[in-house]
PDB file of C-alpha atoms in Angstrom:
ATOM      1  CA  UNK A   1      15.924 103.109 -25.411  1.00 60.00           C
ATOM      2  CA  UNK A   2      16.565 100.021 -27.193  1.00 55.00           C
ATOM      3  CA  UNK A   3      14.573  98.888 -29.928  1.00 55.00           C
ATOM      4  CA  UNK A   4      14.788  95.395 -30.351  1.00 74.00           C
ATOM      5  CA  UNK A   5      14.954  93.419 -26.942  1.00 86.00           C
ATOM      6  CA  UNK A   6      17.303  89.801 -27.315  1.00 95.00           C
ATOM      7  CA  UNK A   7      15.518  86.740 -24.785  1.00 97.00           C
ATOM      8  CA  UNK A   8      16.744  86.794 -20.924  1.00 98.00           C
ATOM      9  CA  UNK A   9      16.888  83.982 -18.607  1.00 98.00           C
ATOM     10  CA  UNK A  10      16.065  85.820 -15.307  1.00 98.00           C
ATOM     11  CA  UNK A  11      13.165  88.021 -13.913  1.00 98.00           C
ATOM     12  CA  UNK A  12      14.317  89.788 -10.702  1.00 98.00           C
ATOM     13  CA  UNK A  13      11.503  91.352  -8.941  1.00 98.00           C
ATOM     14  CA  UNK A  14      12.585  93.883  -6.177  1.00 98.00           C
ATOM     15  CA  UNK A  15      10.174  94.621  -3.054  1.00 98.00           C
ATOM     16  CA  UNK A  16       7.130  94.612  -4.531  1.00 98.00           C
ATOM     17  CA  UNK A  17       5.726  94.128  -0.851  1.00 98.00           C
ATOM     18  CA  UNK A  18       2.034  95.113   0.129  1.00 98.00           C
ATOM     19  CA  UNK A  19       2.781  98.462   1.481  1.00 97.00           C
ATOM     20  CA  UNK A  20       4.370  99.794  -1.649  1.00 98.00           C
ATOM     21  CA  UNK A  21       1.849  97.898  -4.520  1.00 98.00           C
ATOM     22  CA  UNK A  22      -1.588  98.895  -3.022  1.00 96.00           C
ATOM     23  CA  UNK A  23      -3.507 100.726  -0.643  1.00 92.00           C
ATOM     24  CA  UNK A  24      -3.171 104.844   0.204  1.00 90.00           C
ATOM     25  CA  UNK A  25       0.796 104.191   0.772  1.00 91.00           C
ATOM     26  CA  UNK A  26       1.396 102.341  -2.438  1.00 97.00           C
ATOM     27  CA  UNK A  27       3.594 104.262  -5.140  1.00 98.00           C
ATOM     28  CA  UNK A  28       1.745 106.377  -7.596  1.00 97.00           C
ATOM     29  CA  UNK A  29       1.830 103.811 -10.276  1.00 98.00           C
ATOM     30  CA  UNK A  30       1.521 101.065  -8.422  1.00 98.00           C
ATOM     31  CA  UNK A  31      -1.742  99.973 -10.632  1.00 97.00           C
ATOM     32  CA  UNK A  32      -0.528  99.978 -13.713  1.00 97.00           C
ATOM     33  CA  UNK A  33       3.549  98.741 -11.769  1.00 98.00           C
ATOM     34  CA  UNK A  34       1.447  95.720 -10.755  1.00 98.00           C
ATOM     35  CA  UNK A  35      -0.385  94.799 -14.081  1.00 98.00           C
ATOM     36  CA  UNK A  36       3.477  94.817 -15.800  1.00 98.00           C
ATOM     37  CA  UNK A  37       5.076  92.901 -12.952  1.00 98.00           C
ATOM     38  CA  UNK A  38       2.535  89.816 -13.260  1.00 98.00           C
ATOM     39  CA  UNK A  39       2.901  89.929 -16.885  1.00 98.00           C
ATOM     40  CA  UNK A  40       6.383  89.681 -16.985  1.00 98.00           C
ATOM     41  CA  UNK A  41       6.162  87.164 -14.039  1.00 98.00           C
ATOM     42  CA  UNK A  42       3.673  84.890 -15.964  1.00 98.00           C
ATOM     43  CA  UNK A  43       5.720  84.783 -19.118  1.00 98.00           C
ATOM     44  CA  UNK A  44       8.917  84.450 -17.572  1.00 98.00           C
ATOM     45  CA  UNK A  45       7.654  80.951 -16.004  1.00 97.00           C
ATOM     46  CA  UNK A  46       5.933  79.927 -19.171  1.00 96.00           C
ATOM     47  CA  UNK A  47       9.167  80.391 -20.954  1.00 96.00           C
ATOM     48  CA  UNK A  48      11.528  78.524 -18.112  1.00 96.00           C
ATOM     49  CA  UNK A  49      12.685  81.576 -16.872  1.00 97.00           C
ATOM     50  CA  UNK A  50      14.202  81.833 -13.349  1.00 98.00           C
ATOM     51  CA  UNK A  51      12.010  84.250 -11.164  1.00 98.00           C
ATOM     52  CA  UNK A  52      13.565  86.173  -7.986  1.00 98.00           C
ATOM     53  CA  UNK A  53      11.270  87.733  -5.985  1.00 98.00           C
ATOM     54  CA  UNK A  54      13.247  90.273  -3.575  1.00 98.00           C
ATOM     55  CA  UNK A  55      11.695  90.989   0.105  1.00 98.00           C
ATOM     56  CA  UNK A  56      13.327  93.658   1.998  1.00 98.00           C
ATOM     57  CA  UNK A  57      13.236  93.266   6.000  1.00 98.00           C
ATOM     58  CA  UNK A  58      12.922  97.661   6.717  1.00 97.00           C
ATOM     59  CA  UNK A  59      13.392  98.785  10.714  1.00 97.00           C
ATOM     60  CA  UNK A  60      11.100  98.248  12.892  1.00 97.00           C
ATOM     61  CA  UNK A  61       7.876 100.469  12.368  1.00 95.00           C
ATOM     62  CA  UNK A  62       8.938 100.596   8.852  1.00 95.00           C
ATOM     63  CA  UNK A  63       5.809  99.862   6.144  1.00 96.00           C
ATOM     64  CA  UNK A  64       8.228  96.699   5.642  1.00 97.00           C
ATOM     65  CA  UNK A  65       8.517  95.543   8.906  1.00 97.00           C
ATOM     66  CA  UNK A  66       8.853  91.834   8.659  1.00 97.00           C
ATOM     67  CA  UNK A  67       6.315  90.158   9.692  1.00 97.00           C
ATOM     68  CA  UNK A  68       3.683  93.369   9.067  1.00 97.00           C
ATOM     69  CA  UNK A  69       1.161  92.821   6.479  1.00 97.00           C
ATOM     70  CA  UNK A  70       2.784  95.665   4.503  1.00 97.00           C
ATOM     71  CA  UNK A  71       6.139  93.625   3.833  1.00 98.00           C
ATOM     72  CA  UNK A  72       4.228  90.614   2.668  1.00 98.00           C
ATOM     73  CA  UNK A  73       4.673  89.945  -0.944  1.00 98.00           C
ATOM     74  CA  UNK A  74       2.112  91.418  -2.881  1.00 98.00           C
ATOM     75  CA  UNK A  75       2.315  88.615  -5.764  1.00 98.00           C
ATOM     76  CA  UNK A  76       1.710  85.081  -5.304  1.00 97.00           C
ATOM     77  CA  UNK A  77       5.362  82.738  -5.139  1.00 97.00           C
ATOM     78  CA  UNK A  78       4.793  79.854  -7.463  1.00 96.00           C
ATOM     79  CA  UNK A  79       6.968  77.624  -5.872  1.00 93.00           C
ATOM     80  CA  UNK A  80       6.020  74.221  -7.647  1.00 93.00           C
ATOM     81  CA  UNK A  81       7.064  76.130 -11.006  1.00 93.00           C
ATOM     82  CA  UNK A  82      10.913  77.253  -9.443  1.00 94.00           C
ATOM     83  CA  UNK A  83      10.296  80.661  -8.106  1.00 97.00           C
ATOM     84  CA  UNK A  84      13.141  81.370  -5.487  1.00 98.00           C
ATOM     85  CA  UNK A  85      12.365  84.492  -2.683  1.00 98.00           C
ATOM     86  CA  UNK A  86      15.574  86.118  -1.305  1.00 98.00           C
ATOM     87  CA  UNK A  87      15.489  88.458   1.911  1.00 98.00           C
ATOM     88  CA  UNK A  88      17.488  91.194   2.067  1.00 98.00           C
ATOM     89  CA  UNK A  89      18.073  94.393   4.598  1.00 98.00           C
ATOM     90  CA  UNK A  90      20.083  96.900   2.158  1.00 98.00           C
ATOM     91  CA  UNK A  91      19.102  98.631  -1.323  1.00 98.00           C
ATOM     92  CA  UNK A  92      21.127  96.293  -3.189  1.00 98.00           C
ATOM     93  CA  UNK A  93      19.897  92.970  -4.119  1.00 98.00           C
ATOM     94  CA  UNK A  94      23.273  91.320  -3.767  1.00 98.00           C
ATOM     95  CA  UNK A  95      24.678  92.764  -0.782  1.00 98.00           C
ATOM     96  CA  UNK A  96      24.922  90.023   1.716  1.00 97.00           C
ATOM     97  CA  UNK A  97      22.127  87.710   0.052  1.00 98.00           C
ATOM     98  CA  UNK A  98      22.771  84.563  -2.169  1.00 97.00           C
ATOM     99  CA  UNK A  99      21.498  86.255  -5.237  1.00 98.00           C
ATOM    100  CA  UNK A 100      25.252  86.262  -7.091  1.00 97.00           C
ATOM    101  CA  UNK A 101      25.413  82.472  -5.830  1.00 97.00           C
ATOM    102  CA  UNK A 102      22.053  81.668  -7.147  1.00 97.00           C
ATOM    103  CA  UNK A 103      22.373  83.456 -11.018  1.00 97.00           C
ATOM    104  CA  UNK A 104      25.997  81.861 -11.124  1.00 96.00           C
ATOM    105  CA  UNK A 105      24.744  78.100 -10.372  1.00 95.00           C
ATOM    106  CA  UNK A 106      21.713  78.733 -13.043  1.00 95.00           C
ATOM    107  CA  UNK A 107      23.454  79.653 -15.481  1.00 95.00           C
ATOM    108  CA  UNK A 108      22.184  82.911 -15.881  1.00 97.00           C
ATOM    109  CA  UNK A 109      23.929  85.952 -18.242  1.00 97.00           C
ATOM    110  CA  UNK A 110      20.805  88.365 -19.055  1.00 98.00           C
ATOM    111  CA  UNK A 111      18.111  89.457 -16.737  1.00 98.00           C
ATOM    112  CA  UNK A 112      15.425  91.835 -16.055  1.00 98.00           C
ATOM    113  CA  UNK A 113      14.701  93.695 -13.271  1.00 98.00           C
ATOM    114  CA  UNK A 114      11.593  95.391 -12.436  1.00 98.00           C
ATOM    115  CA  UNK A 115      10.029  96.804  -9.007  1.00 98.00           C
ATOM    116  CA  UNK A 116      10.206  99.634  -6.288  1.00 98.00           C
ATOM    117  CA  UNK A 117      12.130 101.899  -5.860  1.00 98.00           C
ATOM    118  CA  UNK A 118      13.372 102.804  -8.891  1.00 98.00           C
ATOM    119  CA  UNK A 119      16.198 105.135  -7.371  1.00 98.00           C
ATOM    120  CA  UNK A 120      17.143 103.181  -4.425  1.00 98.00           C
ATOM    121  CA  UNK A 121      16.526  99.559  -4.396  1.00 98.00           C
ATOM    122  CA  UNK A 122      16.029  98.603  -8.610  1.00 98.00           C
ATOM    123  CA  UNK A 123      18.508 101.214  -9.110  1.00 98.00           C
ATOM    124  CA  UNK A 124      21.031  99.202  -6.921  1.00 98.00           C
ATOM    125  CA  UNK A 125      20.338  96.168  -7.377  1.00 98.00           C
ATOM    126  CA  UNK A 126      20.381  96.812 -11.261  1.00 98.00           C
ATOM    127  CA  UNK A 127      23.775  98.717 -10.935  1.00 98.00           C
ATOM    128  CA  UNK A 128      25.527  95.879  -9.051  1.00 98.00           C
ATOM    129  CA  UNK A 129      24.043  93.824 -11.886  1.00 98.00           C
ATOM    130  CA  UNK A 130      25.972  95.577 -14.390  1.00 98.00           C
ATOM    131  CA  UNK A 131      29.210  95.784 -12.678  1.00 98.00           C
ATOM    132  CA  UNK A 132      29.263  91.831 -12.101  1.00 97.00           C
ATOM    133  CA  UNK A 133      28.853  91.492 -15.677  1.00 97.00           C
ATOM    134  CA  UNK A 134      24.991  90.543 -16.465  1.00 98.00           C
ATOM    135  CA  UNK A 135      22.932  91.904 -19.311  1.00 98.00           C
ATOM    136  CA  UNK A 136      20.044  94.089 -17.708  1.00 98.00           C
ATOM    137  CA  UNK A 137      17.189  95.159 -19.275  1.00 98.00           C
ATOM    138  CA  UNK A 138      14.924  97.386 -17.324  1.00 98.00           C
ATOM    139  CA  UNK A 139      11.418  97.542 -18.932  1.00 98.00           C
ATOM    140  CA  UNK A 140      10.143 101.305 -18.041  1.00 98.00           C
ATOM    141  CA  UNK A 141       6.413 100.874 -17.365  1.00 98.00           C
ATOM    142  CA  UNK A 142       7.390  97.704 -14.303  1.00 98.00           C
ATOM    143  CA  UNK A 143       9.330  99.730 -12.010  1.00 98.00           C
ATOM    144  CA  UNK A 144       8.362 102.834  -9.710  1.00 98.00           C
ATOM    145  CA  UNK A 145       8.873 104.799  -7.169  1.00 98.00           C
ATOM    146  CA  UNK A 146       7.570 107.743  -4.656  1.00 98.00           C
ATOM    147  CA  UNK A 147       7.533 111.560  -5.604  1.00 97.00           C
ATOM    148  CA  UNK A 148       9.993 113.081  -3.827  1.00 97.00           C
ATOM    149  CA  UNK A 149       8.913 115.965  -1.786  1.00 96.00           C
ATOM    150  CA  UNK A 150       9.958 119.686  -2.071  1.00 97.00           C
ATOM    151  CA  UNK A 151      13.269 120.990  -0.498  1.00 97.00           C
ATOM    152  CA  UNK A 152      12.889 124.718   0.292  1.00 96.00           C
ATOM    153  CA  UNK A 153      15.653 126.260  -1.300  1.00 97.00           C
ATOM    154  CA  UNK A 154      16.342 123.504  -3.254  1.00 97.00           C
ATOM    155  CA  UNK A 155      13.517 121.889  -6.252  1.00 96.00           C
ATOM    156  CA  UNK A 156       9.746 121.606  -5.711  1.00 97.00           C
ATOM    157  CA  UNK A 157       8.265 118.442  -5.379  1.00 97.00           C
ATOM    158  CA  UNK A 158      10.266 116.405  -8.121  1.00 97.00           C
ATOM    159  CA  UNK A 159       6.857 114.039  -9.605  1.00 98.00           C
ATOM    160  CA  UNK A 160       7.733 110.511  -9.305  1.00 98.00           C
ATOM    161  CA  UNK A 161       7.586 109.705 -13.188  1.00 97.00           C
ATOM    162  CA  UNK A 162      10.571 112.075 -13.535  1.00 98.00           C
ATOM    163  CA  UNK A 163      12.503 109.786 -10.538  1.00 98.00           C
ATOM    164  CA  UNK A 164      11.769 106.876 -12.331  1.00 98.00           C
ATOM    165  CA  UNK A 165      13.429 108.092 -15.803  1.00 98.00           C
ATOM    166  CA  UNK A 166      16.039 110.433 -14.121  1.00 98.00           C
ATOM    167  CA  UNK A 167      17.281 106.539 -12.106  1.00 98.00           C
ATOM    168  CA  UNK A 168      16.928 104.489 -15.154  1.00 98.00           C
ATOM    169  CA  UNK A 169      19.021 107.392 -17.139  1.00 97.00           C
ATOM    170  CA  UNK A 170      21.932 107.427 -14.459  1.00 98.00           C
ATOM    171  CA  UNK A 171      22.408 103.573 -14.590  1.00 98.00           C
ATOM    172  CA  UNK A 172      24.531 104.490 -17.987  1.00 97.00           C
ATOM    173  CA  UNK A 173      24.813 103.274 -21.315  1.00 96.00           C
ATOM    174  CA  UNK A 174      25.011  99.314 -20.756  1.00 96.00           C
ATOM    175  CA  UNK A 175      21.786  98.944 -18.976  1.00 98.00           C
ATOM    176  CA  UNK A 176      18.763  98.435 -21.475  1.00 98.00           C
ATOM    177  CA  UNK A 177      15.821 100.719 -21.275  1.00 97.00           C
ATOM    178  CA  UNK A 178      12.761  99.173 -23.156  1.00 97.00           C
ATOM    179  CA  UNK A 179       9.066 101.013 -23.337  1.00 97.00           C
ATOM    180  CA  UNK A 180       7.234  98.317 -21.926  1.00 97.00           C
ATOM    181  CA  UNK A 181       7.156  95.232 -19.822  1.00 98.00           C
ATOM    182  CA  UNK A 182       5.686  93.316 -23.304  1.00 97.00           C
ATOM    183  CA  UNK A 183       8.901  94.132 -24.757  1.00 96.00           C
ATOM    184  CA  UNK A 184      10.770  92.109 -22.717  1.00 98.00           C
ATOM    185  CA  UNK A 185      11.130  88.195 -23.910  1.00 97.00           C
ATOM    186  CA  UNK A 186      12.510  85.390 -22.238  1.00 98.00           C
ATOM    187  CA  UNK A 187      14.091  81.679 -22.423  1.00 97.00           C
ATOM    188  CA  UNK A 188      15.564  79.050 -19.826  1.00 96.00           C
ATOM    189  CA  UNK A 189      18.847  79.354 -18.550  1.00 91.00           C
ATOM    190  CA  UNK A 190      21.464  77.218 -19.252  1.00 79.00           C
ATOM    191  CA  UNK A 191      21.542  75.205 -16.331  1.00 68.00           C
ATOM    192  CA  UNK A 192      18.427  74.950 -14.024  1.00 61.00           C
ATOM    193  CA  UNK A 193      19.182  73.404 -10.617  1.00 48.00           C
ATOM    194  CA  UNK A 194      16.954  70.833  -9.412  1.00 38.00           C
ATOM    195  CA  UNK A 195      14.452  72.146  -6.437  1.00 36.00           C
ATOM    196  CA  UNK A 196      16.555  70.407  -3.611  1.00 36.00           C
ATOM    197  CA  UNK A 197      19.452  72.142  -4.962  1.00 32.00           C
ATOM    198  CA  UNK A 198      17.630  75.345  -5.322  1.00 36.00           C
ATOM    199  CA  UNK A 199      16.086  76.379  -1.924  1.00 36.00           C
ATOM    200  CA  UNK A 200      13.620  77.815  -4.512  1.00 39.00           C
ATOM    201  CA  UNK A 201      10.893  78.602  -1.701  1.00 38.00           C
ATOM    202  CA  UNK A 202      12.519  81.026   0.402  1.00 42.00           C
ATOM    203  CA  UNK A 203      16.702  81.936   0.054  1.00 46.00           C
ATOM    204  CA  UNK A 204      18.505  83.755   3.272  1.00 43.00           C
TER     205      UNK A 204
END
């Protein structure tokens, strides 16, 4: 895990919709998920940060539904202060959204992502990341997941701590791990767009 955590410009937040931060279907950790998520979102904007809040449409009679009050956003969108909401329908944050668009025009070269799940949509989203040539740094304690239930003949119930650390340890060597969301700093981008040029309310 790395120990000393250089400023990033973006904060991407993936699905942390109503269904999977609270109530008897949130994720295990969503509590403690939640308190790291608003910390990082507050002092992302404080610093000039670009925050990306990700909102994935699921099936119909999924929790996400759109349009259900499970795939609302669970965390206000501070839109007077630049925050920018993308939909999506797959795992990864990039695949068919703006997202690449947006971090190119910004300016963007370092981010952090945080959010649920940790093996399927952060791990994605994060991976893609990577591969298109972004610094990521994944803060441990802001992203979580489900326990995954036991396969006979195959594990027991696998806890959902252990999915968490076995998806941040398959990203690979270039992703950082850090302990905690307070770990993680931030600073402006290069080259903040104005809000007309921005769509920073809501980005299909």
């Amino acid at each position: 895990m790395a120990a000393h955590v250089s400023p990033v410009q973006a904060l991407i937040v993936v699905d942390v919709q109503s269904a999977f931060a609270s109530g008897p279907d949130a994720v295990p950790a969503a509590p403690q998920m939640v308190v790291c998520v608003k910390d990082l979102m507050a002092r992302a904007r404080t610093a000039g940060a670009l925050v990306v809040q990700l909102q994935n449409d699921g099936p119909e009679g999924a929790p996400d539904e759109p349009g259900t009050p499970g795939w609302e956003l669970h965390l206000p969108v501070h839109e007077d202060l630049g925050d920018v909401v993308i939909r999506k329908t797959e795992d990864d944050g990039f695949q068919d959204t703006p997202l690449a668009r947006l971090l190119n025009e910004t300016g963007i070269q370092a981010l952090a992502i945080c959010g649920v799940m940790s093996e399927m949509c952060v791990s994605a989203t994060a991976r893609t990341a990577l591969a298109q040539g972004y610094r990521v740094v994944m803060p441990h304690d802001a992203h979580a997941t489900y326990d995954i239930p036991a396969a006979p003949g195959i594990s027991d119930m696998v806890p959902a701590a252990m999915v968490s650390r076995v998806a941040e340890w398959a990203l690979g060597d270039e992703v950082e791990i850090v302990p905690h969301a307070a770990d993680v700093t931030f600073e402006p981008p290069a080259d903040r767009p104005t809000p007309e040029g921005a769509q920073r309310s809501s980005v299909h």
